[in-house]
Structure formats: structure tokens, C-alpha cells
C-alpha positions as a Markdown table, in Angstrom:
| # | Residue | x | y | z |
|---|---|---|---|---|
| 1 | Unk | 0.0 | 0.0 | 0.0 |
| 2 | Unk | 1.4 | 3.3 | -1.0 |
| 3 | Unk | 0.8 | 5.1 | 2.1 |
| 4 | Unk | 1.6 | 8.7 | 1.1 |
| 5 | Unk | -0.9 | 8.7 | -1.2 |
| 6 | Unk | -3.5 | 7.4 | 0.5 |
| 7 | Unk | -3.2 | 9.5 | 3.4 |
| 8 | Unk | -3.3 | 12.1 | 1.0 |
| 9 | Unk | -6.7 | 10.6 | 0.3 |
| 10 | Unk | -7.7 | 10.4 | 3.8 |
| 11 | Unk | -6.9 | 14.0 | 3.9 |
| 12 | Unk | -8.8 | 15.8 | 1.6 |
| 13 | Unk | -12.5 | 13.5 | 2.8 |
| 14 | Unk | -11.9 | 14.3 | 6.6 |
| 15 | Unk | -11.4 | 18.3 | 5.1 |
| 16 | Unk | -14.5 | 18.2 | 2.9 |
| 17 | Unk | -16.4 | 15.6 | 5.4 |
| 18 | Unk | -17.9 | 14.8 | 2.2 |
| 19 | Unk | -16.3 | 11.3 | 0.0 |
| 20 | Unk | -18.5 | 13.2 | -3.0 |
| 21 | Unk | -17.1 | 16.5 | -2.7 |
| 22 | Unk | -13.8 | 15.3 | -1.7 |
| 23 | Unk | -14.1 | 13.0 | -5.1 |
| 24 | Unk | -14.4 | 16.7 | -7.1 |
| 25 | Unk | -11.2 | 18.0 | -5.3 |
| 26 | Unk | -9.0 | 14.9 | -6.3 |
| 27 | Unk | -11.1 | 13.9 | -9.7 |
| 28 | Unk | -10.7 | 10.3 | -7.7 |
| 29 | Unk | -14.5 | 8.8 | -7.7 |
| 30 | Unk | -16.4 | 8.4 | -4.8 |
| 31 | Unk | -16.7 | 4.4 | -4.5 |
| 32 | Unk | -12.8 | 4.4 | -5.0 |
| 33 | Unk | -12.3 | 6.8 | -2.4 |
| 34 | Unk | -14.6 | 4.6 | 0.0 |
| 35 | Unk | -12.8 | 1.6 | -1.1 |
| 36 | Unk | -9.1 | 3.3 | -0.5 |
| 37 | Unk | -10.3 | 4.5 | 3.2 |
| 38 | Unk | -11.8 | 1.4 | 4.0 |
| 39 | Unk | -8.8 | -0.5 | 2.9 |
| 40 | Unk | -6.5 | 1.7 | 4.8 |
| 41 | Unk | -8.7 | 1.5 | 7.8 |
| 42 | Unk | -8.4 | -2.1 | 7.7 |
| 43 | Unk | -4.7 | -1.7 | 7.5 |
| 44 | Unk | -4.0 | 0.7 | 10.5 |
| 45 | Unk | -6.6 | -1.8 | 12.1 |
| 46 | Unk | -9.1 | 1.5 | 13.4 |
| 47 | Unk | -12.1 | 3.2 | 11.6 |
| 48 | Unk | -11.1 | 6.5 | 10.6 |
| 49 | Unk | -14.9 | 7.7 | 10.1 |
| 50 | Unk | -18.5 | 7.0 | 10.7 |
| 51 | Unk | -20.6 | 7.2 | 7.9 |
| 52 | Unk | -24.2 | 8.6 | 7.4 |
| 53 | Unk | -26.1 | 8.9 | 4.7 |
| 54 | Unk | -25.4 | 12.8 | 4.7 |
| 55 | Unk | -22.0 | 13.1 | 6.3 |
| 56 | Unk | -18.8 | 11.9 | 6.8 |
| 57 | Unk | -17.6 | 12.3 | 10.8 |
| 58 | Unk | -13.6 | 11.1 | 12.0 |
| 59 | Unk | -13.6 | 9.4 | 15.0 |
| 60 | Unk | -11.4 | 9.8 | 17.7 |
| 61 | Unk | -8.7 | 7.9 | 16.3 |
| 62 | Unk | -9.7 | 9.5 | 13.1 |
| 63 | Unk | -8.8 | 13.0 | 14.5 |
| 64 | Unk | -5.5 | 11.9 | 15.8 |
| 65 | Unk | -4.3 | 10.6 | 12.8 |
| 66 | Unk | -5.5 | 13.5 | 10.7 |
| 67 | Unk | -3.5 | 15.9 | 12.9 |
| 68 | Unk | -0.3 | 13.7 | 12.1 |
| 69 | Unk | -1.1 | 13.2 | 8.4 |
| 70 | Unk | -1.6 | 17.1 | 7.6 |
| 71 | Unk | 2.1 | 17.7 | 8.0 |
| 72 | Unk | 3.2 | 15.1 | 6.5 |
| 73 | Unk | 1.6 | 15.5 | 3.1 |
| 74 | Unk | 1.9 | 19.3 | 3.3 |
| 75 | Unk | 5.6 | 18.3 | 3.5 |
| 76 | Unk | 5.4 | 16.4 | 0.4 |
| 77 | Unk | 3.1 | 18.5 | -1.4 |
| 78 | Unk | 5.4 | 21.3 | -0.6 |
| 79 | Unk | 8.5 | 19.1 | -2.1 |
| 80 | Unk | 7.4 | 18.3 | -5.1 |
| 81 | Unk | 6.7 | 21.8 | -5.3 |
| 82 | Unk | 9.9 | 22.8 | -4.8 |
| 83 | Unk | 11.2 | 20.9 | -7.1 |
| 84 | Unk | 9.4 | 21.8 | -9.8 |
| 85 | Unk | 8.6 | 24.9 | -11.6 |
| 86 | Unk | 6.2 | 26.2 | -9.7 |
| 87 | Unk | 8.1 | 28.1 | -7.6 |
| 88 | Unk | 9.0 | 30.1 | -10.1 |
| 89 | Unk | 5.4 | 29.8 | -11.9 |
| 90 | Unk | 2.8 | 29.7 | -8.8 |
| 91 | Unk | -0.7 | 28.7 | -10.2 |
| 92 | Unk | -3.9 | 27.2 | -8.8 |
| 93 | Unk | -6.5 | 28.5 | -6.8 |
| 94 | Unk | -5.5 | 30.6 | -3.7 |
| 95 | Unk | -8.2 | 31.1 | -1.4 |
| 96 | Unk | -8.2 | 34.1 | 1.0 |
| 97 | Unk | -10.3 | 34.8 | 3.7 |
| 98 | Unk | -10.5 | 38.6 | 5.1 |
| 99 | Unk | -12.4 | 41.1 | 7.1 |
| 100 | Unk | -14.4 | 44.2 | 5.5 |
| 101 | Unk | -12.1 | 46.7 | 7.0 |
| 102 | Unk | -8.9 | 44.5 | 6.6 |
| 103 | Unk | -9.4 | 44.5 | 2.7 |
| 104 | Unk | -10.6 | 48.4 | 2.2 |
| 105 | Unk | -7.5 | 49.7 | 4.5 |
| 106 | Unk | -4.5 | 47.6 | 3.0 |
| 107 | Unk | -5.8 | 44.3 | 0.4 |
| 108 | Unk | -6.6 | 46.5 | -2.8 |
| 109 | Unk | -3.0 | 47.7 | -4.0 |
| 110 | Unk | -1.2 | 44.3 | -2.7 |
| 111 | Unk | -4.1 | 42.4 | -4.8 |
| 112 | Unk | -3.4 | 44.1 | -8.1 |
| 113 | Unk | 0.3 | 43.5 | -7.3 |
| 114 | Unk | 0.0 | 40.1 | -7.0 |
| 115 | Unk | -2.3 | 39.0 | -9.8 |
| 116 | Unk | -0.5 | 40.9 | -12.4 |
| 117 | Unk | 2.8 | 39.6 | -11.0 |
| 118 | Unk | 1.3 | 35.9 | -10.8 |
| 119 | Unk | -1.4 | 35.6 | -13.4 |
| 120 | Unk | -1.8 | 31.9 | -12.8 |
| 121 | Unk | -3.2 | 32.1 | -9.6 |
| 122 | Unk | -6.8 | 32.7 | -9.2 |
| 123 | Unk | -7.6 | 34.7 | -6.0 |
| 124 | Unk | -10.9 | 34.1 | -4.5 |
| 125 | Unk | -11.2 | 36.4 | -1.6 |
| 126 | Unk | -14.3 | 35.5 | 0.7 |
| 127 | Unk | -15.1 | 38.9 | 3.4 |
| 128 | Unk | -17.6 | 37.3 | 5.0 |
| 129 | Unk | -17.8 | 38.7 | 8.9 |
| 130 | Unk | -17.8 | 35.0 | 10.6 |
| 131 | Unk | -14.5 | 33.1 | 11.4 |
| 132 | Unk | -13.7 | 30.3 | 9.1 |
| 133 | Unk | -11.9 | 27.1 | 9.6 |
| 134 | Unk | -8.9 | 27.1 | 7.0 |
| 135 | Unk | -8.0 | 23.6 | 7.2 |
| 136 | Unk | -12.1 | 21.9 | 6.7 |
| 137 | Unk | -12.9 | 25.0 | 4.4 |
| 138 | Unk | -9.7 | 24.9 | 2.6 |
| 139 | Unk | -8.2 | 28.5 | 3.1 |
| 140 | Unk | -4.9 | 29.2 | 2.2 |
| 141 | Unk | -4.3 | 32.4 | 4.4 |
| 142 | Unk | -6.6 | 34.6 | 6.6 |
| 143 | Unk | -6.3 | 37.9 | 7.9 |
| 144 | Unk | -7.4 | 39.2 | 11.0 |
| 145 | Unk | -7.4 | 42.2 | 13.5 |
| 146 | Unk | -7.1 | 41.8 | 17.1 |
| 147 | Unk | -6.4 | 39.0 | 19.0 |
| 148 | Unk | -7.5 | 35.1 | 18.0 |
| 149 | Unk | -8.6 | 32.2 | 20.0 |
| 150 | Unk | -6.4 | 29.0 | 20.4 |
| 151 | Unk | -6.8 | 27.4 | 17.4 |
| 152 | Unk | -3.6 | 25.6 | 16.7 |
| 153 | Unk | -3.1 | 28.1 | 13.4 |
| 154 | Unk | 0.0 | 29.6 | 13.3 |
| 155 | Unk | 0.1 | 33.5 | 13.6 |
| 156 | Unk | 2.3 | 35.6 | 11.8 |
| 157 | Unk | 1.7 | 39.2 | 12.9 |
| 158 | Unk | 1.9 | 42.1 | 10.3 |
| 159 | Unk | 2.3 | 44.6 | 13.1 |
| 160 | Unk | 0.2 | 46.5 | 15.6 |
| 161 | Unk | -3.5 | 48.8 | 14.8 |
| 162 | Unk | -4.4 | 51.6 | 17.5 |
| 163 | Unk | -8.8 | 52.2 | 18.1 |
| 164 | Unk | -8.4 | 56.2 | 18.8 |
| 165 | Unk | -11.6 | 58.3 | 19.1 |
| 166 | Unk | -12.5 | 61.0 | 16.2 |
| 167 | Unk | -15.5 | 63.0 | 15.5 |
| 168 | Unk | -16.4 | 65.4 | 12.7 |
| 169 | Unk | -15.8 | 69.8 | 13.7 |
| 170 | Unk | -20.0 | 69.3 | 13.1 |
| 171 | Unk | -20.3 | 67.3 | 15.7 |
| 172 | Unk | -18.0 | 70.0 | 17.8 |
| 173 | Unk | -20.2 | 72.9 | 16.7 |
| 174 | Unk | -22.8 | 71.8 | 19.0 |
| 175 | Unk | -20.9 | 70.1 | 21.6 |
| 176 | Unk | -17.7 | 70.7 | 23.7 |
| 177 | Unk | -14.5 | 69.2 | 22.8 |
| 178 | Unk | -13.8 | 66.7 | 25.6 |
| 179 | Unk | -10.8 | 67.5 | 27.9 |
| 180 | Unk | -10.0 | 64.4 | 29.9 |
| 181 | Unk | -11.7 | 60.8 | 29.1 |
| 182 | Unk | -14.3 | 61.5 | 31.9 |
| 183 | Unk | -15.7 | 64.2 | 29.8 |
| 184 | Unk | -16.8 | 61.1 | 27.2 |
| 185 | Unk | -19.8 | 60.4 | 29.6 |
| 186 | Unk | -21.6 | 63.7 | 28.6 |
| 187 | Unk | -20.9 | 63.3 | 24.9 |
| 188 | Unk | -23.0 | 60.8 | 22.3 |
| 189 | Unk | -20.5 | 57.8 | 21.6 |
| 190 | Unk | -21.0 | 55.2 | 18.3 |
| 191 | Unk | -20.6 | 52.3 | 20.4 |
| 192 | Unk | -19.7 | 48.4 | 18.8 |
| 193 | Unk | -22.5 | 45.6 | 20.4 |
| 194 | Unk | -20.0 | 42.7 | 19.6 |
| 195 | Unk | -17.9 | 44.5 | 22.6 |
| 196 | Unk | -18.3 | 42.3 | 26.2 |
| 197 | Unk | -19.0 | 45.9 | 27.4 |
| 198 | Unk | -20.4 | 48.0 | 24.6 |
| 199 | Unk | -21.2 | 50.9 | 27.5 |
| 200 | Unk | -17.5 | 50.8 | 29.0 |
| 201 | Unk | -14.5 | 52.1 | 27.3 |
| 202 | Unk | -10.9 | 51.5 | 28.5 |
| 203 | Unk | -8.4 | 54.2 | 27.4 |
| 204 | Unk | -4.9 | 54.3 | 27.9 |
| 205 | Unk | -2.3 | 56.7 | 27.3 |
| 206 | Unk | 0.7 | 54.0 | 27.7 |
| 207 | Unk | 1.2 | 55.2 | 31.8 |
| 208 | Unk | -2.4 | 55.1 | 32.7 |
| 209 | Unk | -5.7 | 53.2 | 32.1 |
| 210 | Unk | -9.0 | 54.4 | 32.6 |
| 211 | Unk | -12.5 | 52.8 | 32.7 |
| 212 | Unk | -15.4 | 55.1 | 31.2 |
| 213 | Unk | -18.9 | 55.0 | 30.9 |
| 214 | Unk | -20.5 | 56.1 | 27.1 |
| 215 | Unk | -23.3 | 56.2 | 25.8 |
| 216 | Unk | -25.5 | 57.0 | 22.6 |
| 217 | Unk | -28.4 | 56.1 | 21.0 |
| 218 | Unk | -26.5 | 54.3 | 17.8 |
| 219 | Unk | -24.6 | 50.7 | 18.4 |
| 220 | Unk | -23.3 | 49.0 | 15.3 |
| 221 | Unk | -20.8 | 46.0 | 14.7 |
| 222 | Unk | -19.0 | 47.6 | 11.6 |
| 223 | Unk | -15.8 | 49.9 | 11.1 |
| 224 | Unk | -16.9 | 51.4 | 8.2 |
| 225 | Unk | -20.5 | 52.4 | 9.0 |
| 226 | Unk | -19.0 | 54.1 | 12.6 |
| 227 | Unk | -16.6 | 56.1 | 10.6 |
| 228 | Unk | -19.6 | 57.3 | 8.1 |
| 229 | Unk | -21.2 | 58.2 | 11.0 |
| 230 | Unk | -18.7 | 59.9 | 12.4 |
| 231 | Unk | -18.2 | 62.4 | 9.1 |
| 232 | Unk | -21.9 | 63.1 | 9.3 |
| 233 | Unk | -21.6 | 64.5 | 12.8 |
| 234 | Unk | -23.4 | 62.1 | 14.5 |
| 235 | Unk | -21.0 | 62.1 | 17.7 |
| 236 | Unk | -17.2 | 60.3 | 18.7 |
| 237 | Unk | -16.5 | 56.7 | 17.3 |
| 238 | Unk | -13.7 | 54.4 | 18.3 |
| 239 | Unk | -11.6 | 53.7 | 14.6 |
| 240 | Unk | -8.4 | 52.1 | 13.7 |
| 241 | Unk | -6.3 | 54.7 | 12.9 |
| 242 | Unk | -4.9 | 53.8 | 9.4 |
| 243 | Unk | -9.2 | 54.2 | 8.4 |
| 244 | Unk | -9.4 | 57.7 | 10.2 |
| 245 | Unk | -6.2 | 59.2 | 8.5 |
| 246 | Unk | -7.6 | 60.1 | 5.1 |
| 247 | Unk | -10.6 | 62.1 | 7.1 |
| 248 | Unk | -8.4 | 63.7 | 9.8 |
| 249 | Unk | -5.6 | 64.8 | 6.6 |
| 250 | Unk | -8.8 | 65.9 | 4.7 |
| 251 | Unk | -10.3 | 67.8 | 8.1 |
| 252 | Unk | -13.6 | 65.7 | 7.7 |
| 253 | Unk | -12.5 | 64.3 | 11.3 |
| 254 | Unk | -10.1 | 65.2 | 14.4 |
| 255 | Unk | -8.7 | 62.8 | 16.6 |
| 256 | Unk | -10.6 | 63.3 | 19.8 |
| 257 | Unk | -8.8 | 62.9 | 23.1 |
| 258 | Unk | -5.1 | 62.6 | 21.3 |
| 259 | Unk | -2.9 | 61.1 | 23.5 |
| 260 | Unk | -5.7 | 58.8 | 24.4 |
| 261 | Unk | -6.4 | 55.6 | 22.6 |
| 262 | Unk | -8.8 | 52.4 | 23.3 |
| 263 | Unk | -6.6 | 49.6 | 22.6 |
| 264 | Unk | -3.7 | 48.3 | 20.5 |
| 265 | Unk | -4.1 | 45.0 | 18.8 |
| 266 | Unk | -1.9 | 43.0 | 16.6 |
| 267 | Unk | -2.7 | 42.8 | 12.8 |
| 268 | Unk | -2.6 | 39.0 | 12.2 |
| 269 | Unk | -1.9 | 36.6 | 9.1 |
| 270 | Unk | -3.3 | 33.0 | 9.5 |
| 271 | Unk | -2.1 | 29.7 | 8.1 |
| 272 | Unk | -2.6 | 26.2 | 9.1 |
| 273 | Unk | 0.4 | 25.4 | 8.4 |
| 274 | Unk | 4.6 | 26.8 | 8.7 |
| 275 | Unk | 5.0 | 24.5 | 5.1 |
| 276 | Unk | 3.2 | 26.9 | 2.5 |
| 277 | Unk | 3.3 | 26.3 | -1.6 |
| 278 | Unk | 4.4 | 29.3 | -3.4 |
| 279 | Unk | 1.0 | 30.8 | -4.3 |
| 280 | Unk | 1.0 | 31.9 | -0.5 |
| 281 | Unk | 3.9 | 32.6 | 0.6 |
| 282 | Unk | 4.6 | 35.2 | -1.7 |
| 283 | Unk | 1.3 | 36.4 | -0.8 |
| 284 | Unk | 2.4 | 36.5 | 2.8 |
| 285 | Unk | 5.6 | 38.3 | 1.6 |
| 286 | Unk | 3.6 | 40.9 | 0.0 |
| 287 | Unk | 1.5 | 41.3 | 3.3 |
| 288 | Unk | 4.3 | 42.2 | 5.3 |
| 289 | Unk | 6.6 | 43.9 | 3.1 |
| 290 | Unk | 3.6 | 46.3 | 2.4 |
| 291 | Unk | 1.4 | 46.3 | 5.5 |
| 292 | Unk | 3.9 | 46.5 | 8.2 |
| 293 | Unk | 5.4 | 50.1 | 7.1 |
| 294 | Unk | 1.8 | 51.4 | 6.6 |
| 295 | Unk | 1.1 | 50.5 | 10.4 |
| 296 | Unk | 4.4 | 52.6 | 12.0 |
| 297 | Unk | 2.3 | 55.7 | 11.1 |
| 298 | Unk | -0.1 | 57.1 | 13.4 |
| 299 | Unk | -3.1 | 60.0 | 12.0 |
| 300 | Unk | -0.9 | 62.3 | 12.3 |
| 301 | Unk | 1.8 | 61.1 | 10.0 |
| 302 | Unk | 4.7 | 59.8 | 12.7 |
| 303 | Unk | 5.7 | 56.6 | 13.9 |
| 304 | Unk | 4.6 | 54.4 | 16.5 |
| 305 | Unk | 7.1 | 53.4 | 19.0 |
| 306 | Unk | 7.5 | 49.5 | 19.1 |
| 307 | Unk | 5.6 | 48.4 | 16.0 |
| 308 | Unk | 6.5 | 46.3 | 13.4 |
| 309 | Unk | 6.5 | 42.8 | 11.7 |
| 310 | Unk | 7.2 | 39.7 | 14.4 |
């Protein structure tokens, strides 16, 4: 029994939990990839899944021996790759999941870059708000802001975002700029629901940390919508810096509070894997050639102490 390949196998069904969808990724039909599994089932001497009529589940020993098999054909995959032309010629499908605000700040320029310089890679990029599983959904790379759960991905970190505060001089016509944070609790605030405590912001300014109570009438789980809010005068929103600079440059908004910021959180490339094929790497090189230097600059055009690529 070749081994390699039929872990391979095993691979791509407990990825797609699926032996027909699995059978589209490998062009291998479905009763041969049933047979193959079963036969090297019968050959480790444990059943790898249990089989409905809908799904395909691993068991336990299933799971263990998928976390050792990954590696190991990522390993070869990646060989053969680099021993062939590819690395010079990356092509395939690279898929790329992103958030909203990830992709309007930084994704556009590095994009076009990279599909002219690499036209035989297609680029599906997916922005869909919900976290995705890049090894059972088969992403190549995602990107992130702000801190991740323990998901055994590795993390290669771009560099580090600031949330500052900004309103519009409309907003300031009819209301006092604030002096100190306290002053935030008499002012109308764009608040984010998704936030453990939407009504409690935490400002810092690197010696001291304060915990204030805001308010407003508006809550919404976007970036993009707080900072259009924000231009229309509507009262202070929390933004990453890097969205706010074009609109503080501009004088559409002014930092509020400077000094002051909300948090710092690390920008964040995902893989499941240190092994990469070509297509992503040189993505990832892009990434943090190009987003890095972009992140050492605060809204007011000078550099943040400490940040960088990891």
C-alpha cells in the first residue's frame, strides 16, 4: 500500500467531510475513495470515520491521525513543489479569507500587485464577517485584527493597529470638545455591540488606564459604518487609525482625546500550516513587506514606538 498517497486521500475526505465533494477536489470517484479508506482503515486496524447517509464524521482515532497526516503531506506537497517549476510559476487557486475593514485599509493595492505579477493564480477572496476554519474549508491564508482564539493556526503578525476616538468639527459645533476621558460620559459615543461591554471604554495613554462610561443612542458592529457616521456629525466613534487618517488629513474628522487611545491589537496573518506552496507565501511576503510600514504611522503622519512585523 502506498501510504503517502492514501493518506493524501484520507486528507482531503476528513477536510471536505464529504467522500462526493472530496471525489471533485481529487477527480478520484467516490466508491474508489470509500474503497481506499476502507482498505487503509483495515490496515491501521481502526475506523477512521462514521458514515451517514449525509455526512462523513472522524472518530477519535480519526482526528489523531489526521492531525499527524496534515504535516506530513503538506511536506510532500510542498516538495514536489519545490522541485518543480512552480516556484517560479505559482498557479492554482489561492483562497483568502479577510475582514471588510482588513481589505478596504490595506488588500486592494497588494491584490493588483500580485495578480498581475502571478497571473496563474486565481484569488478568491471571501469577506464574510464569521471566522472560518482554514484547514475543513480549505483557506490558504486569513487575515485578521485583534487577538484570535487557540486554534492551533499559526500567527504571523503584520504589526500592531491603534482604536483612537475622532468626531467630525460638526459634531463639535454643538458640543464641547472633551478635555480628559471623563468628559466622554456627557458626549453621544457610536458604540460596537460585539464589545463584552459596549457601555465601557478602556483608554490608555501608555502610563495610565482608565475605565469610562459612554453612551449614545446608535450601536453598530462595523468599522466602516461608525466612521460614516462619524463624518456626518453624528457624535465620537472608536476607529483604527490607518481608516481615520484620510478624514483627519482631509479635516472631515479630528482625533478626539489625542494622547488617548482604546486599545492596541496586533494585525494578524493565518495559516494552518509553517509549510506553504508558493502561491502563499509570496502572498504573505507581500503582506508584510507592504502592510507593516503602513502601520508605523499614526493619523498624524509619525511613527509608533514599538511596532513592526514579528
Amino acid at each position: 500500500m502506498d501510504y503517502l498517497r492514501e493518506m493524501a486521500l484520507f486528507v482531503e475526505v476528513a477536510k471536505a467531510k464529504s467522500f462526493r465533494r472530496a471525489s471533485e477536489t481529487t477527480g478520484v470517484p467516490s466508491s474508489t475513495l470509500s474503497r481506499r479508506i476502507a482498505e487503509l482503515e483495515k490496515a491501521i486496524g481502526a475506523r477512521l470515520f462514521n458514515r451517514t447517509t449525509r455526512m462523513v464524521e472522524m472518530t477519535e482515532a480519526g482526528g489523531i491521525y489526521f492531525s499527524r497526516c496534515i504535516d506530513i503531506v503538506d511536506a510532500a506537497r510542498l516538495a514536489h513543489e519545490q522541485l518543480g517549476e512552480l516556484i517560479e510559476t505559482p498557479r492554482g487557486r489561492l483562497r483568502l479569507s479577510a475582514t471588510a475593514e482588513f481589505a478596504r485599509l490595506f488588500l486592494g493595492p497588494i491584490i493588483d500587485t500580485y495578480s498581475r505579477r502571478y497571473p496563474h493564480v486565481v484569488v478568491e477572496i471571501d469577506l464574510s464577517p464569521g471566522r472560518v476554519d482554514l484547514v475543513t474549508q480549505n483557506y490558504d491564508l486569513a487575515l485578521r485584527i485583534g487577538e484570535q482564539p487557540d486554534s492551533g493556526l499559526i500567527a504571523r503578525r503584520l504589526g500592531l493597529i491603534r482604536t483612537a476616538l475622532y468626531a467630525a468639527p460638526a459634531y463639535f459645533a454643538r458640543a464641547p470638545i472633551p478635555e480628559a476621558p471623563e468628559d466622554l460620559a456627557n458626549h453621544i459615543v457610536v458604540r460596537n455591540p460585539n464589545v463584552a461591554k459596549a457601555e465601557l471604554w478602556t483608554l490608555s495613554n501608555g502610563a495610565r488606564h482608565l475605565e469610562v462610561t459612554v453612551g449614545g443612542p446608535v450601536l453598530v458592529n462595523n468599522f466602516g459604518f461608525m466612521r460614516q457616521l462619524a463624518v456626518m456629525g453624528h457624535g465620537i466613534a472608536m476607529l483604527h487609525e490607518p481608516m481615520a487618517l484620510s478624514d483627519v488629513r482631509s479635516g472631515r474628522l479630528q482625533r478626539v482625546l489625542p494622547g488617548w487611545w482604546l486599545r492596541e491589537v496586533p494585525v494578524l496573518a493565518l495559516t494552518s500550516s509553517r509549510l506553504m506552496p508558493a502561491k502563499t507565501r509570496l502572498l504573505l511576503d507581500m503582506l508584510v513587506a507592504e502592510v507593516g510600514p503602513r502601520l508605523n504611522l499614526d493619523s498624524s503622519g509619525g511613527a509608533h514606538v514599538g511596532l513592526g512585523v514579528s
